[in-house]
Every structure is written in C-alpha cells, then in structure tokens.
Amino acid sequence: MIISYKYKFLFIGLPFSASSAITKELHKEYEGRPYLRKHSLYHEFKRVATKEEKNFFVFSVLRNPMEIAVTMYEKMKANAKGNFTNPNLFTENGGHISKKQRERFNFIHEKNASFQEYFIKFYNKPFDNFASITLDKCDYIIRYENITEDYKIALKKSGIKNPKDLPVENKTDGKKKDLSEYYTKDIQSLALFVFGPFLKKYDYGFPEHWTHTEIPLSARFLFYIGGIIRKWKWKLKKNSIRKSIKGSIYGDIQRKSN
C-alpha cells in the first residue's frame, strides 16, 4: 500500500497485479510512501487512517484470474527469488509464504507437474481474491491488460498532469503469452467452473477458442455463498506487522522511509 500526501492518493497493491512495479514508480516519481504492508487492504487502512487520508483518491489493479493462476504456477516452478524455500518468508516466521503455497511448490517439483496437473490438483472451487473487498472502495480501477494507459489515467485523475510511463518490473520467467498453451481442452470445463463466475462479475470475456462458455449453476451458487464467507474471514484475519524482506522493492522502500 502506497500513499502520497502531495498528490493525495492511495494505491492498494493486490498480489500478482503489478504492485511491485507501481509501488516503485509511485515512490520514485510521486512522493509515494509505504503505508502498512505491501498488500494491506482498504478495511485495514480505514481502521487507522485520518479523516483527511480517507478522502484521498484510491486506485488498484484488477487482473484476469486465469493469468494469475499461470503466474503463480510459473513463479513456483522457477522458485522465483528463492522465496518458496526461504524460511524467513514462511508465514509461521512472520513472512508471506504460506504452508498451502509450499505444498503446491513441493507438488510441482516432486512430480515435475505440468500446469494442467497442478490445476487439476489444486483448483476445485470457484476462484475469488482480495479484489472482492477492495475494488468497490476504489475511485478508479486499472485493468491489468490495459495497464499502460490505465495507470496514466489513474494518476491524471489524482491530479498529476503529465505522468510518466510505467516501467516493467518483476516479470515472471518462463511464462508463455498464449493462455491456450496452459488451458488445454482437457481442463477447460474445470477452468470454466473455477473462473467463470469471477470473469463474469468483472466483465472479462472467455478465451476465444473455448467452444462452451455456459457457467454451471453450481459454480455461481458456490461463488456467491463462498464470497460472503470469505469477506468476513479476510476482514477478521490478523495480519503480520513485519516489514517486507530486505532487498525487495517494498522492503527497501520501508527501510528508506524510516
């Protein structure tokens, strides 16, 4: 989470949605400062924000969950930055790498699992994420697939006259551009069940090569009921107050700002 008192904006960085690149640029160019944790959410901000801060312009990034799933797989497959084998980053030690993530990491490496095998193993219910308790609090939503233009629009809306282009940061190694190479025919029905309700809610289209795009009623129902439960669970969850790891973009900004 990045705040700028000069331009009166708040950026809420959701996981796997260009938060590192935007964080770095907002700090470098627009006097952005770290506020709470890297991925703190609006309800956490609201608990501690001043009356003035609550009136700041709020923006975040929405990304297609099919892209997020692929990014997560490729990061675990590559053990990006050694994160998944670094005990200092494990949640029980105050970090952000959960036991669930390590279970998935181990499955990929022990089984040499393909994306399809990984997806079948771990994706069995409708997808949802922190966007559900974030985006309705935003004044503007950047669409990841249109991030170059939307990023500049967000900054202009916050009062910055000539915003600079957003540099690319933290690019996922090994990731293929064409999603059809991941979502092959054998998992398309499952992917529709998992992602269909989220895609529909946020006006994402289905991949052009899919011949069947009718979302199962069971998926719609589970997404709705699960969403209610998840919102309360996420809001009640106690989050670590530990700083991000030294050497990370957010961690270094935190230490520099103190």
PDB file of C-alpha atoms in Angstrom:
ATOM      1  CA  MET A   1       0.000   0.000   0.000  1.00  0.00           C
ATOM      2  CA  ILE A   2       1.415   3.360  -1.068  1.00  0.00           C
ATOM      3  CA  ILE A   3       0.190   6.797  -0.041  1.00  0.00           C
ATOM      4  CA  SER A   4       1.149  10.232  -1.352  1.00  0.00           C
ATOM      5  CA  TYR A   5       0.383  13.283   0.740  1.00  0.00           C
ATOM      6  CA  LYS A   6       1.485  15.608  -2.033  1.00  0.00           C
ATOM      7  CA  TYR A   7      -0.948  14.203  -4.600  1.00  0.00           C
ATOM      8  CA  LYS A   8      -3.430  12.787  -2.085  1.00  0.00           C
ATOM      9  CA  PHE A   9      -3.713   9.268  -3.482  1.00  0.00           C
ATOM     10  CA  LEU A  10      -3.700   5.762  -2.043  1.00  0.00           C
ATOM     11  CA  PHE A  11      -2.621   2.757  -4.085  1.00  0.00           C
ATOM     12  CA  ILE A  12      -3.806  -0.666  -2.917  1.00  0.00           C
ATOM     13  CA  GLY A  13      -1.475  -3.315  -4.288  1.00  0.00           C
ATOM     14  CA  LEU A  14      -3.155  -6.668  -4.864  1.00  0.00           C
ATOM     15  CA  PRO A  15      -0.935  -9.770  -5.241  1.00  0.00           C
ATOM     16  CA  PHE A  16       0.262 -10.687  -8.743  1.00  0.00           C
ATOM     17  CA  SER A  17      -1.126  -7.457 -10.181  1.00  0.00           C
ATOM     18  CA  ALA A  18       1.918  -5.278 -10.945  1.00  0.00           C
ATOM     19  CA  SER A  19       2.051  -3.984  -7.377  1.00  0.00           C
ATOM     20  CA  SER A  20       5.874  -4.038  -7.292  1.00  0.00           C
ATOM     21  CA  ALA A  21       6.271  -2.005 -10.472  1.00  0.00           C
ATOM     22  CA  ILE A  22       3.644   0.539  -9.461  1.00  0.00           C
ATOM     23  CA  THR A  23       4.954   0.775  -5.896  1.00  0.00           C
ATOM     24  CA  LYS A  24       8.476   1.516  -7.104  1.00  0.00           C
ATOM     25  CA  GLU A  25       7.336   4.149  -9.574  1.00  0.00           C
ATOM     26  CA  LEU A  26       4.955   5.912  -7.182  1.00  0.00           C
ATOM     27  CA  HIS A  27       7.719   6.135  -4.602  1.00  0.00           C
ATOM     28  CA  LYS A  28      10.321   7.321  -7.094  1.00  0.00           C
ATOM     29  CA  GLU A  29       8.280   9.858  -9.044  1.00  0.00           C
ATOM     30  CA  TYR A  30       5.306  10.953  -6.941  1.00  0.00           C
ATOM     31  CA  GLU A  31       6.476  11.017  -3.321  1.00  0.00           C
ATOM     32  CA  GLY A  32       4.676   7.785  -2.525  1.00  0.00           C
ATOM     33  CA  ARG A  33       5.337   6.373   0.931  1.00  0.00           C
ATOM     34  CA  PRO A  34       4.705   2.874   2.315  1.00  0.00           C
ATOM     35  CA  TYR A  35       1.546   2.599   4.387  1.00  0.00           C
ATOM     36  CA  LEU A  36       1.005  -0.545   6.471  1.00  0.00           C
ATOM     37  CA  ARG A  37       2.071  -3.676   4.497  1.00  0.00           C
ATOM     38  CA  LYS A  38       2.652  -4.157   0.788  1.00  0.00           C
ATOM     39  CA  HIS A  39      -0.683  -5.921   0.293  1.00  0.00           C
ATOM     40  CA  SER A  40      -2.742  -4.284   3.034  1.00  0.00           C
ATOM     41  CA  LEU A  41      -6.391  -3.822   2.101  1.00  0.00           C
ATOM     42  CA  TYR A  42      -8.795  -0.928   2.399  1.00  0.00           C
ATOM     43  CA  HIS A  43     -10.512  -2.140   5.569  1.00  0.00           C
ATOM     44  CA  GLU A  44      -7.095  -2.189   7.290  1.00  0.00           C
ATOM     45  CA  PHE A  45      -6.358   1.317   6.038  1.00  0.00           C
ATOM     46  CA  LYS A  46      -9.734   2.561   7.239  1.00  0.00           C
ATOM     47  CA  ARG A  47      -9.042   1.415  10.809  1.00  0.00           C
ATOM     48  CA  VAL A  48      -6.014   3.694  11.180  1.00  0.00           C
ATOM     49  CA  ALA A  49      -6.455   6.420   8.554  1.00  0.00           C
ATOM     50  CA  THR A  50      -7.092  10.034   9.459  1.00  0.00           C
ATOM     51  CA  LYS A  51     -10.169  11.868   8.253  1.00  0.00           C
ATOM     52  CA  GLU A  52      -8.050  13.585   5.599  1.00  0.00           C
ATOM     53  CA  GLU A  53      -6.488  10.322   4.381  1.00  0.00           C
ATOM     54  CA  LYS A  54      -9.903   8.717   3.979  1.00  0.00           C
ATOM     55  CA  ASN A  55     -10.687  11.366   1.363  1.00  0.00           C
ATOM     56  CA  PHE A  56      -7.659  10.535  -0.789  1.00  0.00           C
ATOM     57  CA  PHE A  57      -8.071   9.208  -4.333  1.00  0.00           C
ATOM     58  CA  VAL A  58      -7.939   5.392  -4.178  1.00  0.00           C
ATOM     59  CA  PHE A  59      -6.926   3.083  -7.017  1.00  0.00           C
ATOM     60  CA  SER A  60      -5.916  -0.518  -7.535  1.00  0.00           C
ATOM     61  CA  VAL A  61      -5.353  -3.102 -10.288  1.00  0.00           C
ATOM     62  CA  LEU A  62      -7.698  -5.857 -11.455  1.00  0.00           C
ATOM     63  CA  ARG A  63      -6.157  -8.832 -13.250  1.00  0.00           C
ATOM     64  CA  ASN A  64      -7.685 -11.798 -15.042  1.00  0.00           C
ATOM     65  CA  PRO A  65      -7.528 -14.750 -12.596  1.00  0.00           C
ATOM     66  CA  MET A  66      -6.576 -17.126 -15.394  1.00  0.00           C
ATOM     67  CA  GLU A  67      -3.412 -15.058 -15.772  1.00  0.00           C
ATOM     68  CA  ILE A  68      -2.862 -15.035 -12.009  1.00  0.00           C
ATOM     69  CA  ALA A  69      -3.043 -18.836 -11.793  1.00  0.00           C
ATOM     70  CA  VAL A  70      -0.462 -19.194 -14.552  1.00  0.00           C
ATOM     71  CA  THR A  71       1.813 -16.594 -12.955  1.00  0.00           C
ATOM     72  CA  MET A  72       1.637 -18.365  -9.596  1.00  0.00           C
ATOM     73  CA  TYR A  73       2.496 -21.686 -11.231  1.00  0.00           C
ATOM     74  CA  GLU A  74       5.466 -20.279 -13.139  1.00  0.00           C
ATOM     75  CA  LYS A  75       6.806 -18.450 -10.076  1.00  0.00           C
ATOM     76  CA  MET A  76       6.649 -21.641  -8.023  1.00  0.00           C
ATOM     77  CA  LYS A  77       8.129 -23.694 -10.834  1.00  0.00           C
ATOM     78  CA  ALA A  78      11.077 -21.292 -11.072  1.00  0.00           C
ATOM     79  CA  ASN A  79      11.216 -20.740  -7.290  1.00  0.00           C
ATOM     80  CA  ALA A  80      11.319 -17.028  -8.061  1.00  0.00           C
ATOM     81  CA  LYS A  81      13.956 -15.235  -5.955  1.00  0.00           C
ATOM     82  CA  GLY A  82      14.217 -18.382  -3.830  1.00  0.00           C
ATOM     83  CA  ASN A  83      11.090 -17.255  -1.986  1.00  0.00           C
ATOM     84  CA  PHE A  84       9.473 -20.673  -1.631  1.00  0.00           C
ATOM     85  CA  THR A  85      12.486 -22.229   0.093  1.00  0.00           C
ATOM     86  CA  ASN A  86      13.412 -19.276   2.296  1.00  0.00           C
ATOM     87  CA  PRO A  87      12.274 -19.988   5.893  1.00  0.00           C
ATOM     88  CA  ASN A  88      12.437 -16.280   6.713  1.00  0.00           C
ATOM     89  CA  LEU A  89       9.481 -15.758   4.382  1.00  0.00           C
ATOM     90  CA  PHE A  90       7.268 -18.509   5.807  1.00  0.00           C
ATOM     91  CA  THR A  91       4.076 -17.294   7.487  1.00  0.00           C
ATOM     92  CA  GLU A  92       4.923 -19.026  10.765  1.00  0.00           C
ATOM     93  CA  ASN A  93       8.064 -16.887  10.853  1.00  0.00           C
ATOM     94  CA  GLY A  94       6.223 -13.670  10.049  1.00  0.00           C
ATOM     95  CA  GLY A  95       6.563 -13.846   6.267  1.00  0.00           C
ATOM     96  CA  HIS A  96       4.080 -14.255   3.419  1.00  0.00           C
ATOM     97  CA  ILE A  97       4.761 -17.740   2.008  1.00  0.00           C
ATOM     98  CA  SER A  98       2.015 -19.967   3.405  1.00  0.00           C
ATOM     99  CA  LYS A  99       2.044 -23.706   4.041  1.00  0.00           C
ATOM    100  CA  LYS A 100      -0.513 -24.063   1.263  1.00  0.00           C
ATOM    101  CA  GLN A 101       1.830 -22.352  -1.192  1.00  0.00           C
ATOM    102  CA  ARG A 102       4.711 -24.591  -0.120  1.00  0.00           C
ATOM    103  CA  GLU A 103       2.520 -27.650  -0.587  1.00  0.00           C
ATOM    104  CA  ARG A 104       1.856 -26.541  -4.144  1.00  0.00           C
ATOM    105  CA  PHE A 105       5.526 -25.758  -4.692  1.00  0.00           C
ATOM    106  CA  ASN A 106       6.535 -29.221  -3.470  1.00  0.00           C
ATOM    107  CA  PHE A 107       3.941 -30.896  -5.685  1.00  0.00           C
ATOM    108  CA  ILE A 108       5.247 -29.102  -8.774  1.00  0.00           C
ATOM    109  CA  HIS A 109       8.860 -30.029  -8.076  1.00  0.00           C
ATOM    110  CA  GLU A 110       8.396 -33.540  -6.704  1.00  0.00           C
ATOM    111  CA  LYS A 111       6.056 -34.567  -9.534  1.00  0.00           C
ATOM    112  CA  ASN A 112       7.599 -32.345 -12.205  1.00  0.00           C
ATOM    113  CA  ALA A 113       3.974 -31.352 -12.665  1.00  0.00           C
ATOM    114  CA  SER A 114       2.638 -29.646 -15.746  1.00  0.00           C
ATOM    115  CA  PHE A 115       0.288 -26.696 -15.373  1.00  0.00           C
ATOM    116  CA  GLN A 116      -2.638 -28.980 -16.209  1.00  0.00           C
ATOM    117  CA  GLU A 117      -1.687 -31.464 -13.467  1.00  0.00           C
ATOM    118  CA  TYR A 118      -1.181 -28.628 -10.996  1.00  0.00           C
ATOM    119  CA  PHE A 119      -4.510 -27.041 -11.907  1.00  0.00           C
ATOM    120  CA  ILE A 120      -6.483 -30.285 -11.549  1.00  0.00           C
ATOM    121  CA  LYS A 121      -4.850 -30.971  -8.185  1.00  0.00           C
ATOM    122  CA  PHE A 122      -5.394 -27.603  -6.521  1.00  0.00           C
ATOM    123  CA  TYR A 123      -8.270 -25.794  -8.253  1.00  0.00           C
ATOM    124  CA  ASN A 124     -11.604 -27.341  -7.324  1.00  0.00           C
ATOM    125  CA  LYS A 125     -13.843 -24.432  -6.317  1.00  0.00           C
ATOM    126  CA  PRO A 126     -14.810 -21.053  -7.780  1.00  0.00           C
ATOM    127  CA  PHE A 127     -11.957 -18.555  -7.656  1.00  0.00           C
ATOM    128  CA  ASP A 128     -12.115 -15.323  -5.706  1.00  0.00           C
ATOM    129  CA  ASN A 129      -9.484 -12.957  -4.323  1.00  0.00           C
ATOM    130  CA  PHE A 130      -8.976  -9.693  -2.454  1.00  0.00           C
ATOM    131  CA  ALA A 131     -10.469  -7.762  -5.358  1.00  0.00           C
ATOM    132  CA  SER A 132     -13.861  -8.614  -3.862  1.00  0.00           C
ATOM    133  CA  ILE A 133     -13.217  -6.494  -0.769  1.00  0.00           C
ATOM    134  CA  THR A 134     -11.123  -3.844  -2.488  1.00  0.00           C
ATOM    135  CA  LEU A 135     -12.466  -2.676  -5.811  1.00  0.00           C
ATOM    136  CA  ASP A 136     -15.755  -1.268  -4.543  1.00  0.00           C
ATOM    137  CA  LYS A 137     -13.682   1.085  -2.358  1.00  0.00           C
ATOM    138  CA  CYS A 138     -11.672   2.400  -5.301  1.00  0.00           C
ATOM    139  CA  ASP A 139     -12.204   5.616  -7.229  1.00  0.00           C
ATOM    140  CA  TYR A 140     -10.525   4.067 -10.261  1.00  0.00           C
ATOM    141  CA  ILE A 141      -9.633   0.515 -11.288  1.00  0.00           C
ATOM    142  CA  ILE A 142      -6.679  -0.203 -13.546  1.00  0.00           C
ATOM    143  CA  ARG A 143      -7.256  -3.200 -15.808  1.00  0.00           C
ATOM    144  CA  TYR A 144      -4.029  -5.182 -15.960  1.00  0.00           C
ATOM    145  CA  GLU A 145      -4.466  -5.972 -19.637  1.00  0.00           C
ATOM    146  CA  ASN A 146      -4.603  -2.221 -20.301  1.00  0.00           C
ATOM    147  CA  ILE A 147      -2.154  -1.208 -17.597  1.00  0.00           C
ATOM    148  CA  THR A 148      -0.012   1.179 -19.654  1.00  0.00           C
ATOM    149  CA  GLU A 149      -2.906   3.502 -20.448  1.00  0.00           C
ATOM    150  CA  ASP A 150      -4.956   2.934 -17.295  1.00  0.00           C
ATOM    151  CA  TYR A 151      -2.010   3.658 -14.999  1.00  0.00           C
ATOM    152  CA  LYS A 152      -1.582   7.106 -16.520  1.00  0.00           C
ATOM    153  CA  ILE A 153      -5.328   7.735 -16.377  1.00  0.00           C
ATOM    154  CA  ALA A 154      -5.329   6.904 -12.654  1.00  0.00           C
ATOM    155  CA  LEU A 155      -2.529   9.365 -11.987  1.00  0.00           C
ATOM    156  CA  LYS A 156      -4.184  12.089 -14.045  1.00  0.00           C
ATOM    157  CA  LYS A 157      -7.374  11.585 -12.060  1.00  0.00           C
ATOM    158  CA  SER A 158      -5.374  12.073  -8.870  1.00  0.00           C
ATOM    159  CA  GLY A 159      -4.138  15.435 -10.134  1.00  0.00           C
ATOM    160  CA  ILE A 160      -0.822  14.582 -11.793  1.00  0.00           C
ATOM    161  CA  LYS A 161      -0.709  16.474 -15.087  1.00  0.00           C
ATOM    162  CA  ASN A 162       1.952  14.611 -17.081  1.00  0.00           C
ATOM    163  CA  PRO A 163       2.500  11.146 -15.574  1.00  0.00           C
ATOM    164  CA  LYS A 164       5.371   9.043 -16.851  1.00  0.00           C
ATOM    165  CA  ASP A 165       5.028   5.607 -18.416  1.00  0.00           C
ATOM    166  CA  LEU A 166       5.117   2.634 -16.065  1.00  0.00           C
ATOM    167  CA  PRO A 167       8.355   0.602 -16.353  1.00  0.00           C
ATOM    168  CA  VAL A 168       8.123  -3.195 -16.346  1.00  0.00           C
ATOM    169  CA  GLU A 169       9.249  -4.813 -13.078  1.00  0.00           C
ATOM    170  CA  ASN A 170       9.226  -8.321 -11.601  1.00  0.00           C
ATOM    171  CA  LYS A 171       8.409 -10.069 -14.885  1.00  0.00           C
ATOM    172  CA  THR A 172       7.637 -13.784 -14.498  1.00  0.00           C
ATOM    173  CA  ASP A 173      10.316 -16.011 -16.029  1.00  0.00           C
ATOM    174  CA  GLY A 174       9.198 -18.834 -18.305  1.00  0.00           C
ATOM    175  CA  LYS A 175       5.653 -17.594 -18.762  1.00  0.00           C
ATOM    176  CA  LYS A 176       4.122 -18.095 -22.205  1.00  0.00           C
ATOM    177  CA  LYS A 177       1.981 -15.358 -23.710  1.00  0.00           C
ATOM    178  CA  ASP A 178      -0.785 -17.590 -25.073  1.00  0.00           C
ATOM    179  CA  LEU A 179      -3.112 -18.851 -22.332  1.00  0.00           C
ATOM    180  CA  SER A 180      -4.342 -21.632 -24.599  1.00  0.00           C
ATOM    181  CA  GLU A 181      -0.999 -23.360 -24.048  1.00  0.00           C
ATOM    182  CA  TYR A 182      -1.957 -23.698 -20.389  1.00  0.00           C
ATOM    183  CA  TYR A 183      -5.733 -24.099 -20.527  1.00  0.00           C
ATOM    184  CA  THR A 184      -5.863 -27.052 -22.867  1.00  0.00           C
ATOM    185  CA  LYS A 185      -9.081 -28.851 -23.799  1.00  0.00           C
ATOM    186  CA  ASP A 186      -8.753 -31.397 -21.012  1.00  0.00           C
ATOM    187  CA  ILE A 187      -9.101 -28.731 -18.300  1.00  0.00           C
ATOM    188  CA  GLN A 188     -11.386 -26.195 -19.984  1.00  0.00           C
ATOM    189  CA  SER A 189     -14.540 -27.436 -18.244  1.00  0.00           C
ATOM    190  CA  LEU A 190     -12.824 -27.232 -14.864  1.00  0.00           C
ATOM    191  CA  ALA A 191     -11.435 -23.783 -15.682  1.00  0.00           C
ATOM    192  CA  LEU A 192     -14.936 -22.602 -16.590  1.00  0.00           C
ATOM    193  CA  PHE A 193     -16.241 -23.863 -13.240  1.00  0.00           C
ATOM    194  CA  VAL A 194     -13.356 -22.249 -11.343  1.00  0.00           C
ATOM    195  CA  PHE A 195     -13.048 -18.903 -13.116  1.00  0.00           C
ATOM    196  CA  GLY A 196     -16.416 -18.418 -14.801  1.00  0.00           C
ATOM    197  CA  PRO A 197     -18.230 -16.517 -12.006  1.00  0.00           C
ATOM    198  CA  PHE A 198     -15.283 -14.164 -11.391  1.00  0.00           C
ATOM    199  CA  LEU A 199     -14.820 -13.479 -15.103  1.00  0.00           C
ATOM    200  CA  LYS A 200     -18.497 -12.675 -15.485  1.00  0.00           C
ATOM    201  CA  LYS A 201     -18.597 -10.459 -12.388  1.00  0.00           C
ATOM    202  CA  TYR A 202     -15.761  -8.287 -13.663  1.00  0.00           C
ATOM    203  CA  ASP A 203     -16.726  -8.300 -17.349  1.00  0.00           C
ATOM    204  CA  TYR A 204     -13.926 -10.480 -18.636  1.00  0.00           C
ATOM    205  CA  GLY A 205     -14.532 -12.449 -21.793  1.00  0.00           C
ATOM    206  CA  PHE A 206     -13.775 -16.129 -22.101  1.00  0.00           C
ATOM    207  CA  PRO A 207     -10.897 -17.296 -24.306  1.00  0.00           C
ATOM    208  CA  GLU A 208     -11.908 -17.185 -27.964  1.00  0.00           C
ATOM    209  CA  HIS A 209     -11.006 -20.821 -28.600  1.00  0.00           C
ATOM    210  CA  TRP A 210     -13.424 -22.100 -25.940  1.00  0.00           C
ATOM    211  CA  THR A 211     -16.492 -23.640 -27.542  1.00  0.00           C
ATOM    212  CA  HIS A 212     -18.514 -23.947 -24.327  1.00  0.00           C
ATOM    213  CA  THR A 213     -18.834 -20.924 -22.024  1.00  0.00           C
ATOM    214  CA  GLU A 214     -22.005 -21.522 -20.024  1.00  0.00           C
ATOM    215  CA  ILE A 215     -21.133 -21.161 -16.343  1.00  0.00           C
ATOM    216  CA  PRO A 216     -22.511 -24.048 -14.247  1.00  0.00           C
ATOM    217  CA  LEU A 217     -25.234 -23.062 -11.795  1.00  0.00           C
ATOM    218  CA  SER A 218     -23.312 -24.822  -9.025  1.00  0.00           C
ATOM    219  CA  ALA A 219     -20.309 -22.579  -9.679  1.00  0.00           C
ATOM    220  CA  ARG A 220     -22.455 -19.444  -9.491  1.00  0.00           C
ATOM    221  CA  PHE A 221     -24.003 -20.579  -6.212  1.00  0.00           C
ATOM    222  CA  LEU A 222     -20.692 -21.541  -4.587  1.00  0.00           C
ATOM    223  CA  PHE A 223     -19.087 -18.282  -5.728  1.00  0.00           C
ATOM    224  CA  TYR A 224     -21.894 -16.260  -4.147  1.00  0.00           C
ATOM    225  CA  ILE A 225     -22.014 -18.158  -0.841  1.00  0.00           C
ATOM    226  CA  GLY A 226     -18.255 -18.517  -0.653  1.00  0.00           C
ATOM    227  CA  GLY A 227     -17.841 -14.815  -1.300  1.00  0.00           C
ATOM    228  CA  ILE A 228     -19.888 -13.901   1.754  1.00  0.00           C
ATOM    229  CA  ILE A 229     -17.867 -16.245   3.965  1.00  0.00           C
ATOM    230  CA  ARG A 230     -14.512 -15.145   2.539  1.00  0.00           C
ATOM    231  CA  LYS A 231     -15.215 -11.456   3.049  1.00  0.00           C
ATOM    232  CA  TRP A 232     -15.781 -11.957   6.764  1.00  0.00           C
ATOM    233  CA  LYS A 233     -12.839 -14.339   7.060  1.00  0.00           C
ATOM    234  CA  TRP A 234     -10.447 -11.950   5.307  1.00  0.00           C
ATOM    235  CA  LYS A 235     -11.573  -8.975   7.359  1.00  0.00           C
ATOM    236  CA  LEU A 236     -11.158 -10.847  10.646  1.00  0.00           C
ATOM    237  CA  LYS A 237      -7.742 -12.254   9.759  1.00  0.00           C
ATOM    238  CA  LYS A 238      -4.822 -10.914  11.781  1.00  0.00           C
ATOM    239  CA  ASN A 239      -2.000  -9.820   9.510  1.00  0.00           C
ATOM    240  CA  SER A 240       1.698  -9.625  10.211  1.00  0.00           C
ATOM    241  CA  ILE A 241       3.118  -6.187  11.026  1.00  0.00           C
ATOM    242  CA  ARG A 242       6.588  -7.308   9.988  1.00  0.00           C
ATOM    243  CA  LYS A 243       8.335  -5.326   7.268  1.00  0.00           C
ATOM    244  CA  SER A 244       8.801  -6.843   3.826  1.00  0.00           C
ATOM    245  CA  ILE A 245      12.085  -8.653   3.307  1.00  0.00           C
ATOM    246  CA  LYS A 246      15.229  -6.597   2.814  1.00  0.00           C
ATOM    247  CA  GLY A 247      16.143  -6.496  -0.861  1.00  0.00           C
ATOM    248  CA  SER A 248      12.528  -6.494  -2.046  1.00  0.00           C
ATOM    249  CA  ILE A 249      11.107  -3.350  -3.623  1.00  0.00           C
ATOM    250  CA  TYR A 250       8.631  -2.667  -0.826  1.00  0.00           C
ATOM    251  CA  GLY A 251      11.008  -3.762   1.930  1.00  0.00           C
ATOM    252  CA  ASP A 252      13.723  -1.383   0.782  1.00  0.00           C
ATOM    253  CA  ILE A 253      11.252   1.489   0.474  1.00  0.00           C
ATOM    254  CA  GLN A 254      10.013   0.806   4.015  1.00  0.00           C
ATOM    255  CA  ARG A 255      13.534   0.954   5.417  1.00  0.00           C
ATOM    256  CA  LYS A 256      14.410   4.023   3.389  1.00  0.00           C
ATOM    257  CA  SER A 257      11.303   5.847   4.600  1.00  0.00           C
ATOM    258  CA  ASN A 258      12.037   5.262   8.296  1.00  0.00           C
TER     259      ASN A 258
END
